[in-house]
Amino acid sequence: MAKRAYSPKDVACISHKVLPLEGKWKDVFGEPEIGDPWFISGPSASGKSSFVMQFAKVLCGIGSTLYVSLEEGVGLSMKRRLEQFKMNEVQGSFRLVTDGDLEALRERLHKPKSAKFIIVDSFQLAHDEYGWEYPKTKALMDEFPRKKFIFISQEDKGKPIGKAAIRLKYIAGVKVRTQGFRAYCSGRYSGNVSEYYTIWEEKAVEVYNEKNE
C-alpha cells in the first residue's frame, strides 16, 4: 500500500515538539525537533567529551538521560568528568551504562519511564563491538520516534570513521563538530551560523591566541 501523500496544509497542521533550549544553547543549536538525532564529532583533545557532558546536563533538565559509555566505561576519566560538571546535581535524571548490546537497550527503552535522551559514546565502538550496523541503528531510532539519540563519533582527517557513521551523520538533524574547545553546529535547525559554543574558555583562549601570534 502506498504511503499517504501530504498537502502543504496537511504538513502545516502537524504538531512537532522541539527541544526547549535556552540562552547560548538556543543561539547556536536552534530549536531542533525532539526526535531528530544529533551527531557529534571532533578530533582528539578538542573538547568533545566535555561538550557532551555539558549537553547531557542540559538534557537532564528536560528529561531523563541515558549515557551509553563504551569508550570510558566508569573509569577514572569518566569519574573526574562527572565531578567536574557536578552531575550529582542531576543524578535523578542521569544514568550511565557500559553495555552496548542492542537488544538489552531496546528492552530498557521499552520500560515505563525509560530515558528520553540516549547518548551513545562512541558509535564506532557500538558498531565494531556490538553490531550497530546502520540499518539496525536506523531501525532502533524508528522504533522510538519520541526519543532523541545523540551519537558521538570518532573521526580521522576531519571525517567520521566508517561508512556507517558517515551515513548516520547524513540523516542527523543536528551535526556538531568540536574544534579547539569550541562546538560548531550545522544541520536543519542551526541557529545563527556565526555563533559557536565555547566548551572551555581558558583552553579556547590558549588555542586561538596561539593561532593569532
Tab-separated table of N, CA and C in Angstrom, residues 9-162:
chain	number	residue	atom	x	y	z
A	9	LYS	N	-1.032	22.110	3.457
A	9	LYS	CA	-1.930	22.347	4.587
A	9	LYS	C	-1.826	21.215	5.603
A	10	ASP	N	-1.736	19.971	5.099
A	10	ASP	CA	-1.590	18.821	5.994
A	10	ASP	C	-0.325	18.961	6.832
A	11	VAL	N	0.764	19.323	6.172
A	11	VAL	CA	2.047	19.455	6.854
A	11	VAL	C	1.993	20.572	7.891
A	12	ALA	N	1.328	21.678	7.524
A	12	ALA	CA	1.230	22.821	8.431
A	12	ALA	C	0.456	22.479	9.701
A	13	CYS	N	-0.418	21.504	9.606
A	13	CYS	CA	-1.253	21.132	10.761
A	13	CYS	C	-0.582	20.115	11.682
A	14	ILE	N	0.543	19.574	11.262
A	14	ILE	CA	1.232	18.583	12.090
A	14	ILE	C	1.945	19.292	13.242
A	15	SER	N	1.753	18.777	14.437
A	15	SER	CA	2.386	19.367	15.624
A	15	SER	C	3.729	18.692	15.883
A	16	HIS	N	4.747	19.503	16.147
A	16	HIS	CA	6.083	18.983	16.416
A	16	HIS	C	6.576	19.499	17.759
A	17	LYS	N	7.174	18.611	18.547
A	17	LYS	CA	7.767	19.028	19.812
A	17	LYS	C	9.239	19.337	19.589
A	18	VAL	N	9.666	20.493	20.083
A	18	VAL	CA	11.053	20.899	19.908
A	18	VAL	C	11.794	20.848	21.232
A	19	LEU	N	13.107	20.743	21.135
A	19	LEU	CA	13.942	20.734	22.324
A	19	LEU	C	14.004	22.161	22.878
A	20	PRO	N	13.535	22.379	24.110
A	20	PRO	CA	13.436	23.747	24.634
A	20	PRO	C	14.782	24.289	25.143
A	21	LEU	N	15.694	24.514	24.218
A	21	LEU	CA	16.991	25.062	24.595
A	21	LEU	C	16.857	26.548	24.898
A	22	GLU	N	17.756	27.049	25.721
A	22	GLU	CA	17.714	28.456	26.106
A	22	GLU	C	19.100	29.075	26.006
A	23	GLY	N	19.144	30.399	25.979
A	23	GLY	CA	20.401	31.135	26.027
A	23	GLY	C	21.334	30.786	24.892
A	24	LYS	N	22.615	30.594	25.235
A	24	LYS	CA	23.635	30.308	24.223
A	24	LYS	C	23.346	29.012	23.489
A	25	TRP	N	22.769	28.048	24.181
A	25	TRP	CA	22.447	26.777	23.534
A	25	TRP	C	21.460	27.008	22.392
A	26	LYS	N	20.458	27.821	22.623
A	26	LYS	CA	19.471	28.107	21.581
A	26	LYS	C	20.090	28.945	20.458
A	27	ASP	N	20.945	29.885	20.824
A	27	ASP	CA	21.593	30.725	19.817
A	27	ASP	C	22.394	29.893	18.825
A	28	VAL	N	23.086	28.886	19.334
A	28	VAL	CA	23.972	28.082	18.486
A	28	VAL	C	23.248	26.921	17.821
A	29	PHE	N	22.385	26.232	18.580
A	29	PHE	CA	21.803	24.980	18.091
A	29	PHE	C	20.338	25.089	17.687
A	30	GLY	N	19.755	26.270	17.852
A	30	GLY	CA	18.386	26.487	17.405
A	30	GLY	C	17.351	25.764	18.252
A	31	GLU	N	16.259	25.356	17.606
A	31	GLU	CA	15.177	24.640	18.269
A	31	GLU	C	14.899	23.341	17.507
A	32	PRO	N	15.771	22.350	17.660
A	32	PRO	CA	15.602	21.096	16.914
A	32	PRO	C	14.413	20.279	17.418
A	33	GLU	N	13.853	19.497	16.523
A	33	GLU	CA	12.751	18.621	16.894
A	33	GLU	C	13.250	17.540	17.850
A	34	ILE	N	12.416	17.187	18.803
A	34	ILE	CA	12.798	16.234	19.841
A	34	ILE	C	13.341	14.924	19.250
A	35	GLY	N	12.650	14.362	18.278
A	35	GLY	CA	13.028	13.042	17.785
A	35	GLY	C	14.162	13.002	16.791
A	36	ASP	N	14.668	14.159	16.365
A	36	ASP	CA	15.731	14.174	15.372
A	36	ASP	C	17.079	13.880	16.038
A	37	PRO	N	17.853	12.950	15.499
A	37	PRO	CA	19.127	12.599	16.130
A	37	PRO	C	20.193	13.693	15.988
A	38	TRP	N	21.144	13.656	16.924
A	38	TRP	CA	22.311	14.530	16.881
A	38	TRP	C	23.533	13.674	16.558
A	39	PHE	N	24.490	14.275	15.857
A	39	PHE	CA	25.742	13.595	15.525
A	39	PHE	C	26.867	14.537	15.923
A	40	ILE	N	27.673	14.114	16.898
A	40	ILE	CA	28.731	14.957	17.442
A	40	ILE	C	30.083	14.325	17.149
A	41	SER	N	30.950	15.061	16.479
A	41	SER	CA	32.269	14.544	16.141
A	41	SER	C	33.328	15.600	16.423
A	42	GLY	N	34.572	15.188	16.310
A	42	GLY	CA	35.671	16.119	16.545
A	42	GLY	C	36.955	15.359	16.770
A	43	PRO	N	38.086	16.002	16.526
A	43	PRO	CA	39.367	15.334	16.747
A	43	PRO	C	39.642	15.118	18.224
A	44	SER	N	40.603	14.285	18.516
A	44	SER	CA	41.010	14.038	19.895
A	44	SER	C	41.502	15.339	20.527
A	45	ALA	N	41.204	15.524	21.808
A	45	ALA	CA	41.644	16.699	22.575
A	45	ALA	C	41.081	18.009	22.038
A	46	SER	N	39.853	17.948	21.507
A	46	SER	CA	39.207	19.167	21.009
A	46	SER	C	38.116	19.656	21.954
A	47	GLY	N	37.884	18.916	23.047
A	47	GLY	CA	36.832	19.285	23.988
A	47	GLY	C	35.537	18.529	23.796
A	48	LYS	N	35.560	17.503	22.943
A	48	LYS	CA	34.323	16.771	22.607
A	48	LYS	C	33.669	16.128	23.829
A	49	SER	N	34.468	15.425	24.635
A	49	SER	CA	33.907	14.737	25.801
A	49	SER	C	33.325	15.723	26.808
A	50	SER	N	33.991	16.853	26.983
A	50	SER	CA	33.484	17.881	27.905
A	50	SER	C	32.197	18.491	27.375
A	51	PHE	N	32.139	18.711	26.060
A	51	PHE	CA	30.920	19.252	25.465
A	51	PHE	C	29.755	18.292	25.668
A	52	VAL	N	30.003	17.008	25.424
A	52	VAL	CA	28.942	16.015	25.551
A	52	VAL	C	28.399	15.984	26.979
A	53	MET	N	29.273	16.080	27.969
A	53	MET	CA	28.802	16.043	29.346
A	53	MET	C	28.023	17.314	29.694
A	54	GLN	N	28.455	18.458	29.189
A	54	GLN	CA	27.699	19.691	29.407
A	54	GLN	C	26.315	19.582	28.773
A	55	PHE	N	26.268	19.021	27.568
A	55	PHE	CA	24.981	18.853	26.881
A	55	PHE	C	24.102	17.863	27.639
A	56	ALA	N	24.713	16.789	28.156
A	56	ALA	CA	23.957	15.809	28.933
A	56	ALA	C	23.303	16.473	30.144
A	57	LYS	N	24.014	17.387	30.777
A	57	LYS	CA	23.452	18.064	31.943
A	57	LYS	C	22.273	18.949	31.544
A	58	VAL	N	22.372	19.605	30.396
A	58	VAL	CA	21.243	20.391	29.890
A	58	VAL	C	20.045	19.488	29.635
A	59	LEU	N	20.284	18.340	29.003
A	59	LEU	CA	19.203	17.402	28.708
A	59	LEU	C	18.543	16.890	29.981
A	60	CYS	N	19.332	16.687	31.018
A	60	CYS	CA	18.779	16.201	32.290
A	60	CYS	C	17.783	17.189	32.883
A	61	GLY	N	17.926	18.462	32.540
A	61	GLY	CA	16.971	19.454	32.992
A	61	GLY	C	15.663	19.407	32.233
A	62	ILE	N	15.644	18.611	31.151
A	62	ILE	CA	14.452	18.483	30.308
A	62	ILE	C	13.795	17.123	30.485
A	63	GLY	N	14.622	16.089	30.606
A	63	GLY	CA	14.098	14.735	30.750
A	63	GLY	C	15.197	13.765	31.122
A	64	SER	N	14.834	12.541	31.433
A	64	SER	CA	15.817	11.537	31.853
A	64	SER	C	16.773	11.204	30.708
A	65	THR	N	18.031	11.029	31.061
A	65	THR	CA	19.097	10.844	30.077
A	65	THR	C	19.908	9.597	30.391
A	66	LEU	N	20.135	8.777	29.358
A	66	LEU	CA	20.924	7.567	29.494
A	66	LEU	C	22.214	7.723	28.698
A	67	TYR	N	23.343	7.565	29.370
A	67	TYR	CA	24.650	7.705	28.730
A	67	TYR	C	25.231	6.304	28.547
A	68	VAL	N	25.349	5.870	27.283
A	68	VAL	CA	25.928	4.567	26.969
A	68	VAL	C	27.430	4.781	26.803
A	69	SER	N	28.173	4.529	27.863
A	69	SER	CA	29.597	4.851	27.929
A	69	SER	C	30.429	3.644	27.519
A	70	LEU	N	30.774	3.571	26.232
A	70	LEU	CA	31.522	2.432	25.720
A	70	LEU	C	33.019	2.704	25.661
A	71	GLU	N	33.408	3.946	25.510
A	71	GLU	CA	34.834	4.274	25.423
A	71	GLU	C	35.483	4.370	26.803
A	72	GLU	N	34.857	5.077	27.704
A	72	GLU	CA	35.451	5.312	29.017
A	72	GLU	C	34.874	4.427	30.121
A	73	GLY	N	33.743	3.801	29.847
A	73	GLY	CA	33.106	2.993	30.863
A	73	GLY	C	32.810	3.817	32.109
A	74	VAL	N	33.187	3.298	33.262
A	74	VAL	CA	33.058	4.050	34.514
A	74	VAL	C	34.446	4.240	35.119
A	75	GLY	N	35.424	4.430	34.240
A	75	GLY	CA	36.798	4.603	34.659
A	75	GLY	C	37.073	5.956	35.294
A	76	LEU	N	38.327	6.186	35.621
A	76	LEU	CA	38.727	7.390	36.336
A	76	LEU	C	38.419	8.663	35.544
A	77	SER	N	38.652	8.640	34.226
A	77	SER	CA	38.390	9.840	33.421
A	77	SER	C	36.916	10.209	33.442
A	78	MET	N	36.040	9.179	33.407
A	78	MET	CA	34.601	9.451	33.491
A	78	MET	C	34.240	9.974	34.869
A	79	LYS	N	34.808	9.364	35.907
A	79	LYS	CA	34.543	9.810	37.271
A	79	LYS	C	34.913	11.278	37.437
A	80	ARG	N	36.063	11.672	36.923
A	80	ARG	CA	36.511	13.056	37.053
A	80	ARG	C	35.627	14.013	36.257
A	81	ARG	N	35.158	13.569	35.097
A	81	ARG	CA	34.297	14.449	34.300
A	81	ARG	C	32.936	14.643	34.970
A	82	LEU	N	32.422	13.590	35.556
A	82	LEU	CA	31.162	13.702	36.293
A	82	LEU	C	31.304	14.682	37.459
A	83	GLU	N	32.449	14.629	38.113
A	83	GLU	CA	32.701	15.554	39.212
A	83	GLU	C	32.894	16.981	38.702
A	84	GLN	N	33.640	17.120	37.609
A	84	GLN	CA	33.930	18.438	37.055
A	84	GLN	C	32.658	19.206	36.719
A	85	PHE	N	31.697	18.516	36.138
A	85	PHE	CA	30.463	19.180	35.720
A	85	PHE	C	29.317	18.983	36.708
A	86	LYS	N	29.665	18.505	37.903
A	86	LYS	CA	28.708	18.401	39.009
A	86	LYS	C	27.433	17.663	38.599
A	87	MET	N	27.623	16.500	37.990
A	87	MET	CA	26.481	15.728	37.530
A	87	MET	C	25.657	15.161	38.676
A	88	ASN	N	26.210	15.199	39.888
A	88	ASN	CA	25.420	14.795	41.050
A	88	ASN	C	24.203	15.695	41.240
A	89	GLU	N	24.252	16.910	40.662
A	89	GLU	CA	23.125	17.837	40.762
A	89	GLU	C	21.914	17.341	39.964
A	90	VAL	N	22.158	16.452	38.996
A	90	VAL	CA	21.059	15.950	38.162
A	90	VAL	C	20.995	14.423	38.228
A	91	GLN	N	21.505	13.842	39.305
A	91	GLN	CA	21.612	12.385	39.362
A	91	GLN	C	20.258	11.677	39.286
A	92	GLY	N	19.186	12.372	39.627
A	92	GLY	CA	17.870	11.768	39.500
A	92	GLY	C	17.442	11.570	38.060
A	93	SER	N	18.087	12.298	37.130
A	93	SER	CA	17.726	12.217	35.714
A	93	SER	C	18.820	11.608	34.855
A	94	PHE	N	19.922	11.219	35.474
A	94	PHE	CA	21.077	10.745	34.705
A	94	PHE	C	21.467	9.332	35.106
A	95	ARG	N	21.601	8.471	34.118
A	95	ARG	CA	22.086	7.120	34.350
A	95	ARG	C	23.139	6.781	33.301
A	96	LEU	N	24.082	5.957	33.706
A	96	LEU	CA	25.177	5.573	32.824
A	96	LEU	C	25.256	4.049	32.769
A	97	VAL	N	25.357	3.512	31.545
A	97	VAL	CA	25.532	2.071	31.368
A	97	VAL	C	26.768	1.836	30.501
A	98	THR	N	27.363	0.664	30.649
A	98	THR	CA	28.571	0.344	29.888
A	98	THR	C	28.356	-0.800	28.907
A	99	ASP	N	27.117	-1.242	28.769
A	99	ASP	CA	26.780	-2.340	27.866
A	99	ASP	C	26.147	-1.776	26.597
A	100	GLY	N	26.715	-2.127	25.448
A	100	GLY	CA	26.192	-1.626	24.188
A	100	GLY	C	25.316	-2.610	23.440
A	101	ASP	N	24.873	-3.662	24.115
A	101	ASP	CA	24.035	-4.662	23.456
A	101	ASP	C	22.710	-4.031	23.004
A	102	LEU	N	22.409	-4.172	21.723
A	102	LEU	CA	21.218	-3.541	21.145
A	102	LEU	C	19.925	-4.062	21.758
A	103	GLU	N	19.826	-5.371	21.916
A	103	GLU	CA	18.590	-5.938	22.450
A	103	GLU	C	18.372	-5.519	23.900
A	104	ALA	N	19.453	-5.463	24.663
A	104	ALA	CA	19.337	-5.033	26.058
A	104	ALA	C	18.879	-3.579	26.128
A	105	LEU	N	19.387	-2.754	25.212
A	105	LEU	CA	18.979	-1.354	25.180
A	105	LEU	C	17.517	-1.228	24.771
A	106	ARG	N	17.101	-2.005	23.788
A	106	ARG	CA	15.700	-1.980	23.360
A	106	ARG	C	14.772	-2.309	24.527
A	107	GLU	N	15.111	-3.357	25.255
A	107	GLU	CA	14.298	-3.752	26.403
A	107	GLU	C	14.250	-2.635	27.439
A	108	ARG	N	15.381	-2.005	27.662
A	108	ARG	CA	15.440	-0.921	28.641
A	108	ARG	C	14.555	0.248	28.200
A	109	LEU	N	14.590	0.565	26.913
A	109	LEU	CA	13.832	1.719	26.415
A	109	LEU	C	12.334	1.453	26.335
A	110	HIS	N	11.938	0.197	26.322
A	110	HIS	CA	10.507	-0.140	26.306
A	110	HIS	C	9.886	-0.063	27.698
A	111	LYS	N	10.706	0.019	28.719
A	111	LYS	CA	10.173	0.069	30.076
A	111	LYS	C	9.512	1.411	30.363
A	112	PRO	N	8.504	1.425	31.243
A	112	PRO	CA	7.872	2.693	31.617
A	112	PRO	C	8.903	3.654	32.219
A	113	LYS	N	8.755	4.913	31.919
A	113	LYS	CA	9.634	5.966	32.429
A	113	LYS	C	11.094	5.759	32.022
A	114	SER	N	11.300	5.149	30.857
A	114	SER	CA	12.664	4.969	30.367
A	114	SER	C	13.216	6.305	29.873
A	115	ALA	N	14.509	6.330	29.606
A	115	ALA	CA	15.186	7.574	29.235
A	115	ALA	C	14.584	8.207	27.984
A	116	LYS	N	14.530	9.517	28.005
A	116	LYS	CA	14.043	10.289	26.869
A	116	LYS	C	15.173	10.611	25.895
A	117	PHE	N	16.395	10.706	26.450
A	117	PHE	CA	17.574	11.033	25.651
A	117	PHE	C	18.611	9.925	25.833
A	118	ILE	N	19.178	9.467	24.710
A	118	ILE	CA	20.153	8.384	24.745
A	118	ILE	C	21.428	8.848	24.055
A	119	ILE	N	22.523	8.876	24.807
A	119	ILE	CA	23.819	9.284	24.275
A	119	ILE	C	24.671	8.035	24.073
A	120	VAL	N	25.164	7.831	22.861
A	120	VAL	CA	25.977	6.657	22.544
A	120	VAL	C	27.410	7.099	22.276
A	121	ASP	N	28.339	6.685	23.129
A	121	ASP	CA	29.727	7.145	23.060
A	121	ASP	C	30.673	5.952	23.132
A	122	SER	N	31.240	5.557	22.007
A	122	SER	CA	31.104	6.182	20.701
A	122	SER	C	30.378	5.232	19.756
A	123	PHE	N	29.940	5.771	18.619
A	123	PHE	CA	29.237	4.943	17.646
A	123	PHE	C	30.172	3.880	17.074
A	124	GLN	N	31.441	4.211	16.908
A	124	GLN	CA	32.386	3.245	16.339
A	124	GLN	C	32.510	1.996	17.219
A	125	LEU	N	32.586	2.185	18.544
A	125	LEU	CA	32.656	1.020	19.428
A	125	LEU	C	31.340	0.253	19.430
A	126	ALA	N	30.222	0.972	19.374
A	126	ALA	CA	28.923	0.314	19.301
A	126	ALA	C	28.833	-0.523	18.022
A	127	HIS	N	29.347	0.020	16.946
A	127	HIS	CA	29.328	-0.655	15.650
A	127	HIS	C	30.260	-1.861	15.640
A	128	ASP	N	31.497	-1.664	16.067
A	128	ASP	CA	32.505	-2.720	15.939
A	128	ASP	C	32.353	-3.833	16.973
A	129	GLU	N	31.942	-3.470	18.182
A	129	GLU	CA	31.893	-4.469	19.249
A	129	GLU	C	30.496	-5.024	19.506
A	130	TYR	N	29.465	-4.268	19.122
A	130	TYR	CA	28.098	-4.706	19.429
A	130	TYR	C	27.191	-4.797	18.200
A	131	GLY	N	27.758	-4.622	17.010
A	131	GLY	CA	26.988	-4.842	15.786
A	131	GLY	C	25.986	-3.772	15.420
A	132	TRP	N	26.258	-2.531	15.801
A	132	TRP	CA	25.367	-1.437	15.436
A	132	TRP	C	25.567	-1.055	13.963
A	133	GLU	N	25.188	-1.937	13.077
A	133	GLU	CA	25.217	-1.600	11.652
A	133	GLU	C	24.201	-0.490	11.391
A	134	TYR	N	24.386	0.231	10.302
A	134	TYR	CA	23.490	1.366	10.032
A	134	TYR	C	22.017	0.959	9.994
A	135	PRO	N	21.623	-0.105	9.269
A	135	PRO	CA	20.187	-0.459	9.234
A	135	PRO	C	19.622	-0.754	10.626
A	136	LYS	N	20.389	-1.429	11.478
A	136	LYS	CA	19.916	-1.728	12.831
A	136	LYS	C	19.790	-0.457	13.660
A	137	THR	N	20.737	0.451	13.495
A	137	THR	CA	20.701	1.712	14.239
A	137	THR	C	19.510	2.555	13.807
A	138	LYS	N	19.275	2.619	12.504
A	138	LYS	CA	18.134	3.379	11.982
A	138	LYS	C	16.824	2.745	12.449
A	139	ALA	N	16.763	1.418	12.467
A	139	ALA	CA	15.554	0.734	12.933
A	139	ALA	C	15.292	1.029	14.404
A	140	LEU	N	16.354	1.106	15.197
A	140	LEU	CA	16.199	1.418	16.624
A	140	LEU	C	15.607	2.814	16.799
A	141	MET	N	16.107	3.773	16.053
A	141	MET	CA	15.584	5.139	16.142
A	141	MET	C	14.127	5.204	15.678
A	142	ASP	N	13.816	4.481	14.619
A	142	ASP	CA	12.441	4.466	14.102
A	142	ASP	C	11.475	3.827	15.099
A	143	GLU	N	11.974	2.885	15.873
A	143	GLU	CA	11.137	2.201	16.865
A	143	GLU	C	10.772	3.126	18.030
A	144	PHE	N	11.635	4.109	18.282
A	144	PHE	CA	11.408	5.041	19.393
A	144	PHE	C	11.446	6.486	18.885
A	145	PRO	N	10.455	6.870	18.086
A	145	PRO	CA	10.474	8.195	17.447
A	145	PRO	C	10.357	9.365	18.415
A	146	ARG	N	9.896	9.097	19.630
A	146	ARG	CA	9.744	10.186	20.601
A	146	ARG	C	10.974	10.363	21.492
A	147	LYS	N	11.972	9.546	21.243
A	147	LYS	CA	13.214	9.668	21.997
A	147	LYS	C	14.285	10.300	21.104
A	148	LYS	N	15.251	10.950	21.740
A	148	LYS	CA	16.323	11.570	20.978
A	148	LYS	C	17.606	10.788	21.196
A	149	PHE	N	18.231	10.414	20.082
A	149	PHE	CA	19.507	9.719	20.123
A	149	PHE	C	20.626	10.693	19.769
A	150	ILE	N	21.678	10.669	20.571
A	150	ILE	CA	22.838	11.512	20.341
A	150	ILE	C	24.037	10.592	20.152
A	151	PHE	N	24.636	10.636	18.971
A	151	PHE	CA	25.746	9.748	18.654
A	151	PHE	C	27.061	10.523	18.676
A	152	ILE	N	28.039	9.977	19.398
A	152	ILE	CA	29.358	10.568	19.455
A	152	ILE	C	30.251	9.775	18.505
A	153	SER	N	30.976	10.487	17.662
A	153	SER	CA	31.762	9.811	16.635
A	153	SER	C	33.245	10.154	16.707
A	154	GLN	N	34.061	9.127	16.537
A	154	GLN	CA	35.480	9.342	16.299
A	154	GLN	C	35.641	9.847	14.866
A	155	GLU	N	36.763	10.491	14.603
A	155	GLU	CA	36.996	10.946	13.242
A	155	GLU	C	38.475	10.839	12.881
A	156	ASP	N	38.725	10.843	11.590
A	156	ASP	CA	40.086	10.802	11.062
A	156	ASP	C	40.173	11.776	9.901
A	157	LYS	N	41.113	12.704	9.991
A	157	LYS	CA	41.298	13.720	8.950
A	157	LYS	C	40.011	14.496	8.689
A	158	GLY	N	39.301	14.808	9.770
A	158	GLY	CA	38.108	15.645	9.677
A	158	GLY	C	36.839	14.945	9.269
A	159	LYS	N	36.882	13.604	9.111
A	159	LYS	CA	35.699	12.864	8.683
A	159	LYS	C	35.401	11.735	9.668
A	160	PRO	N	34.112	11.417	9.872
A	160	PRO	CA	33.761	10.293	10.745
A	160	PRO	C	34.392	9.001	10.248
A	161	ILE	N	34.803	8.163	11.172
A	161	ILE	CA	35.421	6.890	10.814
A	161	ILE	C	34.348	5.849	10.507
A	162	GLY	N	34.391	5.302	9.299
A	162	GLY	CA	33.477	4.226	8.929
A	162	GLY	C	32.288	4.687	8.101
